[in-house]
Amino acid sequence: RDYAGDWSSDVCSSDLRQCHSSLHWLGHRNALAASLSPLQNLESWADLQVDITVSGRGALQALGVDRVRNRPCRDLSAGQKRRSALARLVMAQRPLWILDEPFDGLDQAGLADLADLFNAQTGQAGAILVTSHQPLPTRIKSQRVLPLQVAP
């Protein structure tokens, strides 16, 4: 899908439903219910969406955490939780991603998988806004870094 021209901030001021389905927002917390499994969390989230194109299981496979799909999230490592939360990015194709600290808890393989997701998103003319205390993985092909500093 070609995203060029699909997203505009005007959408969010005029139609909240269209705004919601045009972007992904993932905060620094994973928004996973601890007592539910990753698959149950994703299925619950998917029930509230209108644009799901990939199943929860397929998204967990894409992020390399399918083997823990049925374990309660409280029993997962920080990296497994983060990958499970990031699986939402795979489930619904949206032109804008807003991500807060997406690299937290990820090992080298997780960082590589996320870089591949970023490259696929920008390769389809999508945009990603990231806040991070960590440097961006070098595998990300297209990036513009704007360092923020505290004013004196």
Tab-separated table of C-alpha atoms in Angstrom:
chain	number	residue	atom	x	y	z
A	1	ARG	CA	0.000	0.000	0.000
A	2	ASP	CA	1.313	3.420	-0.865
A	3	TYR	CA	0.884	5.767	2.075
A	4	ALA	CA	1.980	8.927	0.302
A	5	GLY	CA	-0.559	11.624	0.986
A	6	ASP	CA	-2.757	9.447	3.241
A	7	TRP	CA	-2.045	11.174	6.538
A	8	SER	CA	-2.676	14.734	7.519
A	9	SER	CA	-3.062	16.370	10.908
A	10	ASP	CA	-6.322	17.810	9.536
A	11	VAL	CA	-7.769	14.297	9.752
A	12	CYS	CA	-7.382	14.308	13.526
A	13	SER	CA	-9.158	17.614	13.980
A	14	SER	CA	-12.132	16.636	11.837
A	15	ASP	CA	-12.668	12.881	12.254
A	16	LEU	CA	-11.402	11.119	15.366
A	17	ARG	CA	-12.219	7.624	14.036
A	18	GLN	CA	-10.239	8.203	10.842
A	19	CYS	CA	-7.417	9.740	12.890
A	20	HIS	CA	-7.289	6.672	15.124
A	21	SER	CA	-7.073	4.306	12.172
A	22	SER	CA	-4.349	6.366	10.487
A	23	LEU	CA	-1.738	6.044	13.227
A	24	HIS	CA	-0.222	3.708	15.786
A	25	TRP	CA	0.751	5.101	19.167
A	26	LEU	CA	2.752	2.947	21.555
A	27	GLY	CA	3.893	4.450	24.837
A	28	HIS	CA	6.833	3.419	26.989
A	29	ARG	CA	4.540	1.045	28.861
A	30	ASN	CA	3.469	-1.968	26.858
A	31	ALA	CA	-0.293	-1.792	27.478
A	32	LEU	CA	-0.488	-5.536	28.100
A	33	ALA	CA	-2.754	-7.033	30.765
A	34	ALA	CA	-0.419	-9.066	32.982
A	35	SER	CA	-2.893	-11.905	33.517
A	36	LEU	CA	-3.567	-12.355	29.795
A	37	SER	CA	-1.267	-13.978	27.272
A	38	PRO	CA	0.261	-11.967	24.422
A	39	LEU	CA	-2.207	-13.585	22.024
A	40	GLN	CA	-5.179	-12.742	24.238
A	41	ASN	CA	-3.961	-9.149	24.583
A	42	LEU	CA	-3.618	-8.762	20.822
A	43	GLU	CA	-6.979	-10.385	20.128
A	44	SER	CA	-8.658	-8.031	22.616
A	45	TRP	CA	-6.977	-5.042	20.991
A	46	ALA	CA	-7.923	-6.304	17.518
A	47	ASP	CA	-11.593	-6.500	18.541
A	48	LEU	CA	-11.542	-2.709	18.933
A	49	GLN	CA	-9.926	-2.033	15.540
A	50	VAL	CA	-11.463	-1.792	12.076
A	51	ASP	CA	-8.365	-2.310	9.946
A	52	ILE	CA	-6.723	-5.580	11.056
A	53	THR	CA	-4.904	-7.304	8.195
A	54	VAL	CA	-2.647	-9.737	10.119
A	55	SER	CA	-3.736	-12.061	12.924
A	56	GLY	CA	-2.309	-11.763	16.404
A	57	ARG	CA	-0.526	-15.054	15.951
A	58	GLY	CA	0.951	-13.914	12.642
A	59	ALA	CA	2.169	-10.691	14.246
A	60	LEU	CA	3.734	-12.561	17.161
A	61	GLN	CA	5.482	-14.852	14.661
A	62	ALA	CA	6.801	-11.806	12.798
A	63	LEU	CA	8.259	-10.460	16.066
A	64	GLY	CA	9.744	-13.802	17.108
A	65	VAL	CA	7.602	-14.373	20.208
A	66	ASP	CA	5.068	-16.900	18.944
A	67	ARG	CA	6.454	-19.578	21.284
A	68	VAL	CA	5.272	-17.559	24.332
A	69	ARG	CA	1.914	-16.618	22.831
A	70	ASN	CA	-0.099	-18.502	25.485
A	71	ARG	CA	1.953	-17.645	28.589
A	72	PRO	CA	0.651	-14.921	30.914
A	73	CYS	CA	2.421	-11.633	30.193
A	74	ARG	CA	3.460	-11.358	33.854
A	75	ASP	CA	5.775	-14.346	33.234
A	76	LEU	CA	7.519	-12.861	30.183
A	77	SER	CA	10.859	-11.079	30.045
A	78	ALA	CA	10.942	-7.343	29.357
A	79	GLY	CA	11.991	-8.021	25.766
A	80	GLN	CA	9.200	-10.530	25.177
A	81	LYS	CA	6.667	-8.052	26.548
A	82	ARG	CA	8.012	-5.274	24.329
A	83	ARG	CA	7.951	-7.479	21.219
A	84	SER	CA	4.390	-8.541	22.051
A	85	ALA	CA	3.315	-4.915	22.327
A	86	LEU	CA	5.116	-3.977	19.110
A	87	ALA	CA	3.218	-6.759	17.312
A	88	ARG	CA	0.313	-4.308	16.997
A	89	LEU	CA	2.357	-2.464	14.373
A	90	VAL	CA	2.209	-5.565	12.173
A	91	MET	CA	-1.496	-6.260	12.657
A	92	ALA	CA	-2.825	-3.033	11.128
A	93	GLN	CA	-1.136	-1.060	8.368
A	94	ARG	CA	-1.133	2.621	9.313
A	95	PRO	CA	0.820	5.475	7.727
A	96	LEU	CA	2.096	7.063	10.958
A	97	TRP	CA	3.705	5.386	13.958
A	98	ILE	CA	4.371	7.341	17.152
A	99	LEU	CA	6.572	5.276	19.453
A	100	ASP	CA	7.981	6.124	22.873
A	101	GLU	CA	11.131	4.178	23.771
A	102	PRO	CA	10.430	1.266	21.391
A	103	PHE	CA	13.918	-0.227	21.845
A	104	ASP	CA	13.663	-0.702	25.625
A	105	GLY	CA	14.174	-4.284	26.731
A	106	LEU	CA	15.091	-5.585	23.276
A	107	ASP	CA	18.159	-7.729	22.679
A	108	GLN	CA	20.206	-7.515	19.474
A	109	ALA	CA	17.838	-9.836	17.599
A	110	GLY	CA	14.857	-7.765	18.748
A	111	LEU	CA	16.551	-4.556	17.634
A	112	ALA	CA	17.240	-6.109	14.222
A	113	ASP	CA	13.608	-7.242	13.883
A	114	LEU	CA	12.359	-3.774	14.824
A	115	ALA	CA	14.767	-2.152	12.370
A	116	ASP	CA	13.354	-4.414	9.640
A	117	LEU	CA	9.821	-3.297	10.595
A	118	PHE	CA	10.911	0.335	10.444
A	119	ASN	CA	12.470	-0.189	7.011
A	120	ALA	CA	9.288	-1.839	5.726
A	121	GLN	CA	7.172	1.026	7.075
A	122	THR	CA	9.300	3.784	5.547
A	123	GLY	CA	9.677	1.743	2.358
A	124	GLN	CA	5.911	2.107	1.924
A	125	ALA	CA	6.127	5.896	2.391
A	126	GLY	CA	5.064	5.570	6.031
A	127	ALA	CA	6.470	7.765	8.769
A	128	ILE	CA	7.732	6.930	12.246
A	129	LEU	CA	8.235	9.364	15.107
A	130	VAL	CA	10.406	7.861	17.852
A	131	THR	CA	11.520	9.152	21.220
A	132	SER	CA	14.460	7.230	22.621
A	133	HIS	CA	17.349	7.526	25.030
A	134	GLN	CA	19.110	4.853	22.987
A	135	PRO	CA	20.724	5.362	19.602
A	136	LEU	CA	18.697	4.114	16.663
A	137	PRO	CA	19.850	0.767	15.255
A	138	THR	CA	22.177	1.330	12.322
A	139	ARG	CA	20.124	-1.120	10.221
A	140	ILE	CA	17.409	1.530	9.897
A	141	LYS	CA	17.928	2.839	6.376
A	142	SER	CA	16.117	6.148	6.528
A	143	GLN	CA	16.388	8.242	9.631
A	144	ARG	CA	16.578	11.816	10.730
A	145	VAL	CA	17.713	12.363	14.293
A	146	LEU	CA	16.796	15.517	16.176
A	147	PRO	CA	18.622	15.569	19.517
A	148	LEU	CA	16.728	17.397	22.229
A	149	GLN	CA	18.598	19.286	24.908
A	150	VAL	CA	17.536	21.076	28.030
A	151	ALA	CA	17.796	24.833	27.640
A	152	PRO	CA	20.387	26.490	29.895
